[in-house]
Amino acid sequence: MAILGQIRSKPWLLMGVIALALLAFLVNPDSIDKVFGKNPDVLGKVNGEKITREEFNDQLFVLQQQAEQQGRPKAGLEEQAWQLLVQSKLIKQQFEKLGFEMTDDYFWNQIQYDQMFAQQQQFFDEKGNFKTQELKKEIETLKNTNPEGYNQWLKTRKTVEYRLMARQVFSNISAGITTGKKEAEELMKQRDQLADIDFVKIDYAAYLQKTKINVTTADLANYIKEHPVMFKAEPSRNIGIVYFPSKPSPADDAAAQKEITKLFSGGTDASGGTENFQNTKNDSMFVMANSDVPFNNQYVPANQVPQGLQGKLETAAVGQVFGPYKEQNFYVVSKLIDKKASDSTLSKHILIAYKGAERSTATRTKEAAKKIADSLMAEIKGNPAKFAEGLKLSDEPGAVERNGSVGWTTPQSQFAPGYLNFLANNAKGSTGLAETQFGYHIINVEDKKAGTMGYKVAHLAKEIKPSDATEAESDKKARRFIQQIQGKSFNDFVNIAKKGNYQFSNPKQAKRFDGQLQGLGTDKDGEILAWAFDKKREKGDTEFFTVEGTGDKIVAYLNGKQEAGLADPESVRDQIEVIVKNKLAAKQISDKIAAAKASGLDQIAKMFASTKQSAQVNMLSPSVAGSMEPKVAGAAFGIAKGKLSNPVEGGTGVYVLIKKSETVNKQPGDLKQFTESITQRNGGMFGQAWMKSLQDNADIEDYRIEIWNKLGNQQQ
């Protein structure tokens, strides 16, 4: 299983068709079809080809596994999964248009070129031949012995297929990217031909400092209509958010401090007795009965204790007490219970998981898993060499490649307690069976050695949390605020929030399946998105939300609804306002020059308090005074020598110029070298631009919101 284990150990390589458990319907599909106009198992289409719920779920599942492996949040990956599926479908369609077919023979002939395999030496023999037959044999064994692992391979294969199709498509199309002789000659001419100019630049930023220009919604809309391809929009919502966190007050802080002090040395405890943390005879029971943080019976190294204890335990006596001290949002008192050198253990294991175990994808029952583990344990007891063969059945990713090793651990390692208990109670060379929340482990203790000093510390902690009075005050502020903004404009909503010094955010293009709202990030984000996308929702609607567990309050205001089509002007104001303002400034500047009937650069420079400058420009790399200005270069070669140009609307300002002369400065290199460099440059830019063009011009139907809304209504 060496090759398949390598695949399973690197889930971050699965970058094609990748996964989303979005619509886990608990309704009979036959009855759903009668209720819905669209099949709820089809979430959309790309040029008529279906995107099914099953492949959508697979896509998200792998994305979530990647996120877990990399320590990133698993929430909010739905939109990424959708986009990856759309792109995969487009690639597949182009692959088939070119006359190719993803047959089994094609797959096995091309798999060695996939990124998952091409740079991994273990997939090739000493002669450089890909181990195709060995991989096929392992897959067949997996199919017969580990259905869960085989199912994962099938998903991996689908991912690889899409990447192989993309490789073939890009290879064929990019092979057609060439530069003709005439084109190369013209580009060389543009490179070598220079125009010497005098010019005046009226800089937009400088002009706008002196002249106020307001960009209206209509101005933004006009710009969007002039550039429709750039502003194709998916459904989104403009949402105003005001957040009222339930933060502990100074009185709450003082109450927590008073409570910890009483438990530490007071005359009575929580049950009315005279026991306290200093005189208790049972530290663990006292902590379990009175602390907001559970008792930890493990030994920890000195560098892993709370900041308030750093540097104090090394010289402390057993029984010594520290505190009270503040640690984040807790008041803490700590007592050193014991200290000793902790052994380090080297171990390896075989994991047999079952359905319902933590992080498990297995479908077998717990009873079936126990039966397999017992049988395998009996074999290994009779012949320890069987451990290596048993690794093929392990549900731990990469078990074969790592020989099942988990490396060196100590009692302080972040491992399942059942696993650590086995290591603590068994000598070097021992092999046995242990159960954890992950399943059944056949563990072999390979080695043990004395480790560093460890400390067992009892922590009595009291959380500094908002009282009922504090939460009531937060709730009061939020409800007063929502009453104040009822029926008001969004500007009123913003102004009242700012006047109250409340926490405000405004995600302007929130999508239904984003998972999280920019500027918020609570467990309520998904519910707020569902509220905003409800088909009954209208602009100006408001709603009140309470975050479970924290008591935080959220007031949401629907400021805009963007349906599929051209982007709502206000939703993209932040992106284009500067561009539109510059265009309006350019028109004003040009009109002023025309009205003044200016006849020379000096007159224009004086009008706008600017200066006359000189530059040398070419068409291929049109840099003017440090800015790329192709329109200025075009004007320089388009006017007669000595003639004043019309105002030119550049990217950074309005230019007026006079051409003094044209010269030719032949650069080194022949036509062949230049042609090759241009072709290489165009090839490098092609892939991303071509993919974007495919997506911009595709007929993409997205039914997710419609299906979700109908399902929600049905459940209600």
XYZ file of C-alpha atoms in Angstrom:
716
model
C 0.000 0.000 0.000
C 2.987 2.303 -0.245
C 1.739 4.312 -3.186
C -1.842 4.719 -1.996
C -0.633 5.569 1.471
C 1.432 8.368 -0.038
C -1.680 9.760 -1.671
C -3.711 9.528 1.524
C -1.002 11.227 3.558
C -1.014 14.322 1.362
C -4.648 15.495 1.071
C -3.423 19.001 0.282
C -2.524 17.732 -3.177
C -6.167 17.142 -4.062
C -6.758 20.385 -5.938
C -9.342 19.519 -8.557
C -12.891 18.416 -7.939
C -13.181 19.005 -4.229
C -16.345 18.799 -1.939
C -19.393 20.331 -0.074
C -21.892 18.820 2.376
C -24.406 21.602 1.808
C -27.811 20.066 1.140
C -28.020 16.946 3.309
C -31.766 16.511 2.762
C -33.610 14.348 5.234
C -36.612 14.065 2.931
C -37.590 11.341 0.481
C -36.319 12.460 -2.976
C -39.548 11.277 -4.637
C -41.654 13.565 -2.458
C -39.264 16.452 -2.976
C -39.623 16.203 -6.759
C -43.354 16.787 -6.358
C -42.816 19.897 -4.267
C -39.972 21.545 -6.174
C -39.917 22.769 -9.755
C -36.247 21.831 -10.033
C -34.623 18.567 -9.051
C -32.936 19.253 -5.680
C -30.195 16.775 -6.589
C -29.087 19.085 -9.432
C -27.571 22.246 -8.001
C -26.748 23.913 -11.307
C -25.561 23.563 -14.882
C -22.497 24.627 -16.844
C -23.334 24.969 -20.539
C -26.132 22.454 -19.976
C -24.030 19.921 -18.041
C -25.363 19.170 -14.570
C -23.578 19.810 -11.297
C -25.051 17.194 -8.977
C -25.428 17.371 -5.243
C -23.269 14.239 -4.885
C -20.236 15.681 -6.666
C -20.798 18.986 -4.867
C -20.664 17.107 -1.546
C -17.495 15.296 -2.613
C -15.908 18.608 -3.570
C -16.535 20.196 -0.196
C -15.513 17.103 1.752
C -11.971 17.170 0.385
C -11.695 20.953 0.839
C -12.690 20.507 4.455
C -10.106 17.750 4.903
C -7.444 20.041 3.463
C -8.468 22.809 5.837
C -8.335 20.466 8.836
C -4.881 19.188 7.845
C -3.594 22.754 7.521
C -5.201 24.024 10.735
C -7.609 26.341 8.911
C -11.361 26.804 9.592
C -13.552 24.208 7.882
C -16.507 26.591 7.586
C -17.139 28.900 4.641
C -15.723 26.676 1.874
C -18.971 26.247 -0.047
C -18.348 28.987 -2.595
C -14.792 27.790 -3.259
C -16.101 24.278 -3.852
C -18.683 25.595 -6.317
C -16.132 27.606 -8.295
C -13.769 24.639 -8.529
C -16.599 22.475 -9.843
C -17.579 25.059 -12.442
C -14.000 25.322 -13.701
C -13.624 21.538 -13.773
C -16.754 21.222 -15.913
C -15.480 23.870 -18.342
C -12.148 22.054 -18.688
C -13.909 18.722 -19.281
C -16.056 20.267 -22.005
C -13.019 21.693 -23.788
C -11.251 18.337 -23.455
C -14.125 16.583 -25.196
C -14.420 19.292 -27.876
C -10.813 18.581 -28.819
C -11.820 14.971 -29.498
C -10.337 13.378 -26.380
C -12.003 10.844 -24.105
C -11.074 10.006 -20.509
C -10.833 6.232 -20.956
C -9.240 3.872 -18.454
C -6.265 3.386 -20.790
C -5.811 7.146 -21.173
C -5.902 7.600 -17.395
C -3.230 4.995 -16.693
C -1.034 6.181 -19.561
C -1.116 9.789 -18.346
C -1.192 9.437 -14.544
C 2.605 9.566 -14.261
C 2.517 13.167 -15.523
C 0.095 14.373 -12.844
C 1.537 16.665 -10.183
C 0.616 14.179 -7.445
C 2.938 11.566 -8.933
C 5.441 13.200 -11.299
C 7.800 14.545 -8.635
C 7.482 11.633 -6.171
C 10.424 9.235 -6.610
C 8.691 6.360 -4.808
C 6.237 6.059 -7.714
C 9.067 5.161 -10.139
C 11.513 2.245 -10.272
C 15.298 2.528 -10.567
C 14.995 2.807 -14.371
C 12.548 5.700 -14.134
C 9.486 3.654 -15.118
C 6.210 4.433 -13.386
C 4.957 1.601 -11.141
C 1.583 1.306 -12.875
C 0.946 -2.368 -12.204
C 1.968 -2.055 -8.553
C -0.467 0.826 -8.079
C -3.274 -1.105 -9.795
C -2.618 -4.119 -7.565
C -2.747 -1.995 -4.420
C -6.052 -0.456 -5.517
C -7.531 -3.917 -6.081
C -6.365 -5.010 -2.608
C -7.845 -1.846 -1.134
C -11.152 -2.548 -2.865
C -11.330 -5.982 -1.265
C -10.086 -5.107 2.247
C -10.888 -1.457 2.933
C -14.063 -0.096 1.295
C -13.622 3.331 2.922
C -10.085 3.677 1.595
C -11.203 2.517 -1.858
C -13.998 5.087 -1.883
C -11.439 7.780 -1.074
C -9.294 6.552 -3.957
C -12.258 6.890 -6.352
C -12.658 10.538 -5.302
C -8.918 11.037 -5.687
C -9.043 9.490 -9.155
C -11.790 11.916 -10.216
C -9.592 14.787 -9.066
C -6.630 13.437 -11.024
C -8.800 12.971 -14.130
C -9.757 16.647 -14.161
C -6.128 17.685 -13.785
C -5.073 15.366 -16.615
C -7.790 16.865 -18.809
C -6.607 20.385 -17.928
C -3.010 19.424 -18.769
C -4.057 18.056 -22.157
C -6.277 21.023 -22.999
C -3.727 23.669 -22.058
C -0.979 21.774 -23.861
C -2.936 21.605 -27.107
C -4.246 25.145 -27.073
C -1.019 26.783 -25.933
C 0.804 24.945 -28.713
C -1.137 27.164 -31.090
C 0.162 30.374 -29.510
C 2.662 31.721 -32.013
C 3.986 35.075 -33.117
C 4.001 35.726 -36.865
C 6.896 37.371 -38.644
C 4.914 40.487 -39.548
C 3.619 40.791 -35.976
C 7.124 40.445 -34.552
C 8.491 43.022 -36.999
C 5.770 45.480 -36.014
C 6.416 44.926 -32.299
C 10.164 45.418 -32.820
C 9.385 48.645 -34.613
C 7.224 49.777 -31.680
C 10.081 48.934 -29.346
C 12.831 50.690 -31.308
C 10.938 53.727 -32.619
C 11.118 56.622 -30.135
C 9.221 59.905 -29.962
C 10.703 62.890 -28.155
C 7.919 64.985 -26.656
C 7.276 68.022 -24.518
C 4.146 67.668 -22.407
C 2.069 69.066 -19.579
C 0.395 66.654 -17.190
C -2.577 67.727 -15.090
C -2.427 65.110 -12.335
C -5.806 63.795 -11.183
C -4.896 63.658 -7.501
C -3.550 67.214 -7.495
C -6.566 68.499 -9.417
C -9.039 66.784 -7.093
C -7.376 68.287 -4.032
C -8.457 71.684 -5.314
C -11.691 70.721 -7.064
C -14.408 68.724 -5.326
C -16.188 66.156 -7.495
C -18.995 63.979 -6.116
C -19.527 60.631 -7.815
C -23.239 59.835 -7.945
C -24.857 56.429 -8.204
C -25.780 57.325 -11.783
C -22.116 58.032 -12.596
C -21.171 54.586 -11.293
C -24.035 52.957 -13.239
C -22.935 54.603 -16.485
C -19.418 53.276 -16.054
C -20.738 49.767 -15.354
C -22.917 49.870 -18.490
C -19.855 50.834 -20.541
C -17.937 47.812 -19.186
C -20.581 45.071 -18.779
C -18.186 42.093 -18.978
C -16.148 43.458 -16.063
C -19.209 43.724 -13.864
C -21.098 40.487 -14.358
C -22.417 39.829 -10.864
C -23.594 36.791 -8.954
C -26.427 37.150 -6.442
C -25.183 39.000 -3.354
C -26.435 41.193 -0.553
C -25.297 44.500 0.919
C -25.705 44.072 4.677
C -25.161 46.525 7.472
C -24.060 44.878 10.726
C -23.946 46.353 14.231
C -22.434 44.047 16.851
C -23.118 44.305 20.585
C -20.627 42.040 22.406
C -21.475 41.066 25.972
C -18.157 42.047 27.524
C -17.616 41.701 31.282
C -17.890 44.996 33.152
C -15.436 46.177 35.852
C -18.005 44.957 38.375
C -17.970 41.505 36.748
C -14.171 41.457 36.940
C -14.290 42.362 40.638
C -16.910 39.670 41.297
C -14.746 36.958 39.706
C -11.728 38.123 41.718
C -13.762 38.074 44.934
C -15.054 34.571 44.221
C -11.577 33.121 43.514
C -10.194 34.733 46.657
C -12.960 33.207 48.740
C -12.354 29.742 47.295
C -8.608 30.171 47.774
C -8.557 31.146 51.428
C -12.091 31.947 52.550
C -13.911 30.449 55.486
C -16.491 28.578 53.402
C -16.587 26.905 50.031
C -19.382 26.597 47.480
C -21.138 23.946 49.552
C -20.998 25.952 52.826
C -18.107 24.029 54.456
C -14.822 25.322 55.806
C -12.659 23.729 53.128
C -10.694 25.987 50.765
C -8.058 25.502 48.084
C -5.184 26.005 50.534
C -6.296 23.424 53.098
C -8.120 20.884 50.921
C -6.990 17.268 51.238
C -8.176 16.398 47.735
C -6.995 18.946 45.172
C -8.490 17.213 42.141
C -11.960 16.894 43.669
C -11.891 20.494 44.896
C -10.959 21.737 41.409
C -13.616 19.580 39.740
C -16.244 20.908 42.159
C -15.323 24.586 42.058
C -13.248 25.470 38.977
C -14.406 26.669 35.549
C -11.472 24.736 34.028
C -11.303 20.933 34.494
C -8.538 19.240 36.463
C -5.589 18.036 34.361
C -3.857 15.009 35.849
C -0.932 15.094 33.392
C 2.604 16.322 33.990
C 3.572 19.307 31.826
C 6.996 20.875 31.148
C 7.733 24.244 32.706
C 7.373 26.057 29.373
C 3.741 24.906 28.989
C 2.349 26.312 32.244
C 0.328 29.576 32.315
C 2.212 32.834 31.918
C 1.557 33.683 35.582
C 3.645 30.648 36.638
C 6.528 31.005 34.186
C 9.898 30.749 35.992
C 8.332 29.907 39.367
C 7.838 26.137 39.403
C 11.491 25.154 38.990
C 12.332 26.260 42.557
C 8.915 25.694 44.136
C 8.147 23.063 46.759
C 5.364 20.531 46.292
C 2.215 21.993 47.849
C 3.192 25.606 47.174
C 0.317 27.823 46.012
C 0.489 30.750 43.545
C -2.010 33.510 42.918
C -4.568 34.735 42.482
C -3.318 35.951 39.088
C -5.077 36.928 35.895
C -4.734 34.740 32.807
C -6.662 36.060 29.778
C -10.336 36.089 30.912
C -9.769 34.010 34.061
C -8.625 34.580 37.614
C -6.462 31.617 38.613
C -4.919 30.098 41.735
C -2.435 27.271 41.127
C -0.978 24.615 43.418
C 2.068 22.468 42.615
C 0.958 18.895 43.371
C 3.988 16.937 42.171
C 7.028 17.057 39.921
C 9.037 14.345 38.229
C 11.037 13.567 35.112
C 8.660 12.315 32.390
C 9.637 9.430 30.118
C 9.542 9.868 26.350
C 8.128 6.946 24.369
C 8.585 5.939 20.729
C 5.581 4.017 19.446
C 3.722 2.882 16.352
C 0.137 1.782 15.859
C -2.525 0.388 13.569
C -5.866 2.220 13.735
C -9.128 0.384 13.082
C -11.851 3.047 13.009
C -15.622 2.707 12.891
C -18.626 4.786 11.924
C -19.133 7.567 14.468
C -15.551 7.609 15.754
C -13.848 11.012 15.756
C -12.498 12.068 12.303
C -13.555 8.691 10.915
C -14.873 8.097 7.405
C -15.330 4.363 8.072
C -18.733 2.757 7.545
C -18.156 -0.398 9.602
C -19.843 -0.752 12.994
C -17.966 -0.508 16.268
C -18.501 -4.234 16.794
C -17.032 -5.044 13.368
C -14.024 -2.819 14.078
C -13.425 -4.574 17.423
C -13.583 -7.967 15.716
C -10.991 -6.917 13.113
C -8.725 -5.420 15.784
C -8.927 -8.551 17.992
C -8.187 -10.841 15.049
C -5.247 -8.743 13.914
C -3.923 -8.486 17.481
C -3.979 -12.286 17.790
C -1.987 -12.643 14.557
C 0.618 -10.104 15.679
C 0.938 -11.771 19.092
C 1.770 -15.033 17.308
C 4.117 -13.405 14.812
C 5.276 -9.786 15.447
C 6.315 -9.494 11.782
C 2.600 -9.424 10.927
C 2.471 -5.838 12.277
C 3.886 -4.501 8.977
C 1.235 -6.361 6.964
C -1.480 -5.146 9.323
C -0.581 -1.545 8.502
C -2.320 -2.033 5.149
C -5.616 -2.149 7.048
C -4.901 0.987 9.102
C -7.321 3.881 8.760
C -4.518 6.321 9.625
C -3.443 8.302 6.503
C 0.133 7.452 5.458
C 0.398 4.556 7.920
C 2.379 2.295 5.562
C 4.898 4.970 4.621
C 5.488 5.923 8.262
C 5.484 2.303 9.442
C 2.624 3.384 11.713
C 4.968 5.533 13.768
C 3.683 8.480 15.796
C 7.215 9.471 16.831
C 8.334 10.323 20.345
C 5.637 11.336 22.819
C 5.484 12.290 26.480
C 2.569 12.271 28.919
C 2.161 15.955 28.010
C 1.710 15.308 24.276
C -1.619 16.257 22.722
C -2.711 12.649 22.232
C -5.826 10.713 23.153
C -5.716 9.805 26.876
C -6.296 6.102 26.151
C -3.245 6.026 23.913
C -1.048 7.840 26.446
C -2.259 5.584 29.267
C -1.180 2.513 27.310
C 2.289 3.982 26.775
C 2.600 4.899 30.448
C 1.654 1.424 31.663
C 3.569 -0.773 29.211
C 7.288 -1.451 28.880
C 9.527 -1.233 25.826
C 8.701 -3.998 23.345
C 5.088 -4.400 24.471
C 2.258 -4.738 21.956
C -1.381 -4.443 22.922
C -4.846 -3.118 22.146
C -6.226 0.249 23.341
C -9.446 2.113 22.609
C -9.719 5.883 22.086
C -12.305 8.220 20.579
C -10.665 7.536 17.204
C -11.202 3.757 17.274
C -9.151 0.711 18.240
C -5.360 0.968 18.258
C -2.895 -1.920 18.101
C 0.115 -0.226 19.732
C 3.746 -1.293 19.808
C 6.081 0.424 22.315
C 9.351 0.665 20.387
C 11.549 2.524 22.863
C 11.568 4.580 26.078
C 13.979 7.148 27.497
C 14.066 9.524 30.440
C 12.763 12.952 29.610
C 12.664 16.449 31.095
C 11.114 17.498 34.392
C 7.344 17.615 34.366
C 4.995 19.369 36.779
C 1.512 18.360 37.880
C -0.384 21.521 38.785
C -3.932 21.983 40.040
C -5.495 25.149 38.617
C -8.509 26.661 40.342
C -9.938 29.091 37.766
C -12.920 31.398 37.629
C -13.970 32.894 34.316
C -14.493 36.640 34.151
C -17.805 36.612 32.343
C -20.629 39.058 31.907
C -23.244 38.931 34.618
C -26.960 38.779 33.924
C -27.060 42.535 34.539
C -24.281 43.122 31.996
C -25.964 40.917 29.394
C -29.244 42.680 30.086
C -27.579 46.043 29.474
C -26.117 44.790 26.178
C -29.524 43.457 25.173
C -31.114 46.774 26.126
C -28.677 48.744 23.940
C -29.252 46.438 20.977
C -33.045 46.576 21.257
C -33.034 50.346 21.708
C -30.857 50.616 18.611
C -33.126 48.464 16.445
C -36.107 50.572 17.548
C -34.221 53.754 16.628
C -33.495 52.592 13.084
C -36.901 51.120 12.233
C -37.996 52.596 8.897
C -34.847 54.714 8.648
C -32.402 54.957 5.752
C -29.088 53.137 5.695
C -27.287 56.427 6.273
C -29.323 56.846 9.459
C -28.435 53.270 10.444
C -24.718 54.035 10.030
C -24.854 57.426 11.724
C -26.801 56.186 14.760
C -24.350 53.271 15.133
C -21.349 55.606 14.963
C -22.937 58.085 17.363
C -23.445 55.257 19.864
C -19.850 54.098 19.291
C -21.168 50.662 18.362
C -19.154 48.105 16.380
C -20.201 48.536 12.724
C -19.332 46.600 9.564
C -20.751 46.558 6.047
C -20.132 43.497 3.844
C -21.321 44.909 0.526
C -21.168 41.776 -1.632
C -22.011 38.935 0.743
C -22.843 35.730 -1.133
C -25.308 33.129 0.041
C -22.717 30.416 0.604
C -19.799 32.474 1.895
C -20.226 30.887 5.323
C -18.835 33.929 7.141
C -19.526 37.650 6.965
C -16.609 40.008 6.518
C -16.050 41.976 9.706
C -18.162 39.659 11.883
C -17.234 35.976 12.136
C -19.729 34.462 14.605
C -21.815 31.298 14.706
C -24.737 33.450 13.546
C -23.152 34.454 10.217
C -24.799 31.636 8.265
C -28.205 32.455 9.743
C -27.805 36.144 8.849
C -26.942 35.203 5.244
C -29.993 32.930 5.069
C -32.143 35.803 6.383
C -30.720 38.278 3.861
C -31.315 35.912 0.925
C -34.861 34.973 1.884
C -37.013 35.791 -1.148
C -39.416 37.744 1.082
C -36.662 40.066 2.249
C -36.793 43.691 1.068
C -34.269 46.508 1.146
C -34.514 48.333 4.464
C -35.513 45.232 6.459
C -33.826 44.760 9.833
C -33.445 41.787 12.156
C -32.175 41.017 15.659
C -29.897 38.022 16.350
C -28.466 36.545 19.570
C -25.232 34.546 19.477
C -25.643 31.309 21.415
C -23.159 30.770 24.212
C -21.906 34.361 24.431
C -25.121 36.365 24.644
C -23.734 38.792 22.052
C -26.355 40.676 20.040
C -26.358 41.518 16.325
C -28.587 43.919 14.419
C -28.606 43.423 10.641
C -29.887 45.874 8.001
C -30.458 44.826 4.377
C -29.074 47.714 2.353
C -29.176 46.187 -1.102
C -30.118 43.109 -3.137
C -27.891 42.131 -6.058
C -29.422 39.531 -8.321
C -27.566 37.852 -11.162
C -26.720 40.415 -13.860
C -24.811 43.679 -13.797
C -23.398 44.702 -10.436
C -25.352 47.131 -8.293
C -23.453 50.460 -8.513
C -23.216 51.046 -4.785
C -21.958 47.512 -4.118
C -18.828 48.217 -6.192
C -18.343 51.886 -5.267
C -15.189 51.079 -3.302
C -13.697 49.420 -6.391
C -14.490 51.975 -9.075
C -15.195 55.315 -7.414
C -11.620 56.566 -7.937
C -11.663 55.513 -11.597
C -15.003 57.219 -12.236
C -13.938 60.330 -10.335
C -10.781 60.529 -12.477
C -12.881 60.247 -15.640
C -15.151 63.063 -14.465
C -12.068 65.130 -13.635
C -10.617 64.395 -17.089
C -13.745 65.736 -18.755
C -13.666 68.909 -16.661
C -9.992 69.462 -17.454
C -10.516 68.865 -21.178
C -13.513 71.230 -21.227
C -11.477 73.953 -19.493
C -8.649 73.599 -22.009
C -11.117 73.770 -24.907
C -12.908 76.790 -23.425
C -9.616 78.625 -22.976
C -8.638 77.874 -26.600
C -5.127 77.236 -25.353
C -2.510 77.412 -28.089
C 0.613 76.236 -26.240
C 1.942 74.115 -23.396
C 3.056 77.099 -21.341
C -0.473 78.501 -21.289
C -1.931 75.137 -20.227
C 0.714 74.672 -17.537
C -0.122 78.110 -16.133
C -3.854 77.368 -16.130
C -3.414 74.346 -13.871
C -0.321 75.408 -11.909
C 1.623 72.582 -13.554
C 4.989 72.450 -15.361
C 6.185 71.606 -18.837
C 8.215 68.367 -19.011
C 10.077 66.348 -21.633
C 10.115 62.583 -22.249
C 11.038 59.913 -24.770
C 8.351 57.267 -25.367
C 7.765 54.144 -27.434
C 4.664 52.115 -28.164
C 5.803 48.739 -26.820
C 6.629 49.994 -23.333
C 4.781 53.324 -23.062
C 6.263 54.779 -19.865
C 5.852 58.531 -19.377
C 7.423 60.143 -16.304
C 7.197 56.858 -14.390
C 3.617 55.955 -15.361
C 2.477 53.511 -18.040
C 0.417 55.653 -20.429
C -0.341 53.856 -23.723
C -2.788 56.563 -24.878
C -0.075 59.203 -24.515
C 2.370 57.088 -26.539
C -0.298 56.577 -29.179
C -0.917 60.319 -29.380
C 2.830 60.995 -29.653
C 3.075 58.876 -32.803
C -0.306 59.970 -34.126
C 0.216 63.743 -34.383
C 2.348 65.765 -36.739
C 5.697 67.086 -35.565
C 5.359 70.452 -33.772
C 1.553 70.276 -33.463
C -0.243 70.628 -30.106
C -2.270 67.482 -29.308
C -5.815 67.371 -28.002
C -6.102 66.562 -24.282
C -5.330 62.874 -23.708
C -7.139 61.085 -20.883
C -4.382 59.038 -19.297
C -4.418 56.682 -16.350
C -2.904 59.145 -13.869
C -3.784 62.491 -15.410
C -4.686 64.469 -18.520
C -1.785 65.067 -20.913
C -1.293 67.646 -23.638
C 1.851 67.192 -25.739
C 3.921 68.347 -28.708
C 6.114 65.917 -30.678
C 9.581 67.297 -31.281
C 11.093 64.398 -33.246
C 11.086 60.672 -33.985
C 14.229 58.527 -33.871
C 15.104 54.843 -34.174
C 17.253 53.160 -31.524
C 17.868 49.566 -32.696
C 18.005 47.179 -29.706
C 20.321 44.133 -29.676
C 18.920 40.732 -30.695
C 17.634 39.326 -33.997
C 14.071 38.778 -35.166
C 14.084 35.080 -34.188
C 15.095 35.768 -30.577
C 12.554 38.554 -30.264
C 9.792 36.341 -31.717
C 10.559 33.582 -29.222
C 10.498 35.982 -26.280
C 7.123 37.436 -27.321
C 5.662 33.938 -27.811
C 6.912 32.859 -24.393
C 5.441 35.958 -22.767
C 2.068 35.455 -24.435
C 2.057 31.770 -23.481
C 2.631 32.620 -19.827
C -0.287 35.064 -19.820
C -2.629 32.821 -21.798
C -3.798 30.181 -19.309
C -5.378 32.396 -16.679
C -6.896 34.778 -19.215
C -8.325 31.903 -21.267
C -9.891 30.290 -18.189
C -11.472 33.601 -17.178
C -12.793 34.071 -20.709
C -14.338 30.591 -20.660
C -16.085 31.339 -17.386
C -17.223 34.828 -18.443
C -18.816 33.479 -21.604
C -20.233 30.231 -20.214
C -23.924 29.642 -19.576
C -23.734 28.971 -15.840
C -26.998 28.240 -14.032
C -26.881 28.212 -10.230
C -29.970 26.760 -8.534
C -28.507 26.585 -5.017
C -30.315 29.586 -3.568
C -33.636 28.611 -5.136
C -33.411 25.015 -3.882
C -32.267 26.104 -0.445
C -35.108 28.616 -0.081
C -37.712 26.090 -1.169
C -36.354 23.481 1.181
C -36.454 26.010 4.025
C -40.062 26.878 3.283
C -40.987 23.202 3.153
C -39.361 22.539 6.512
C -41.167 25.446 8.084
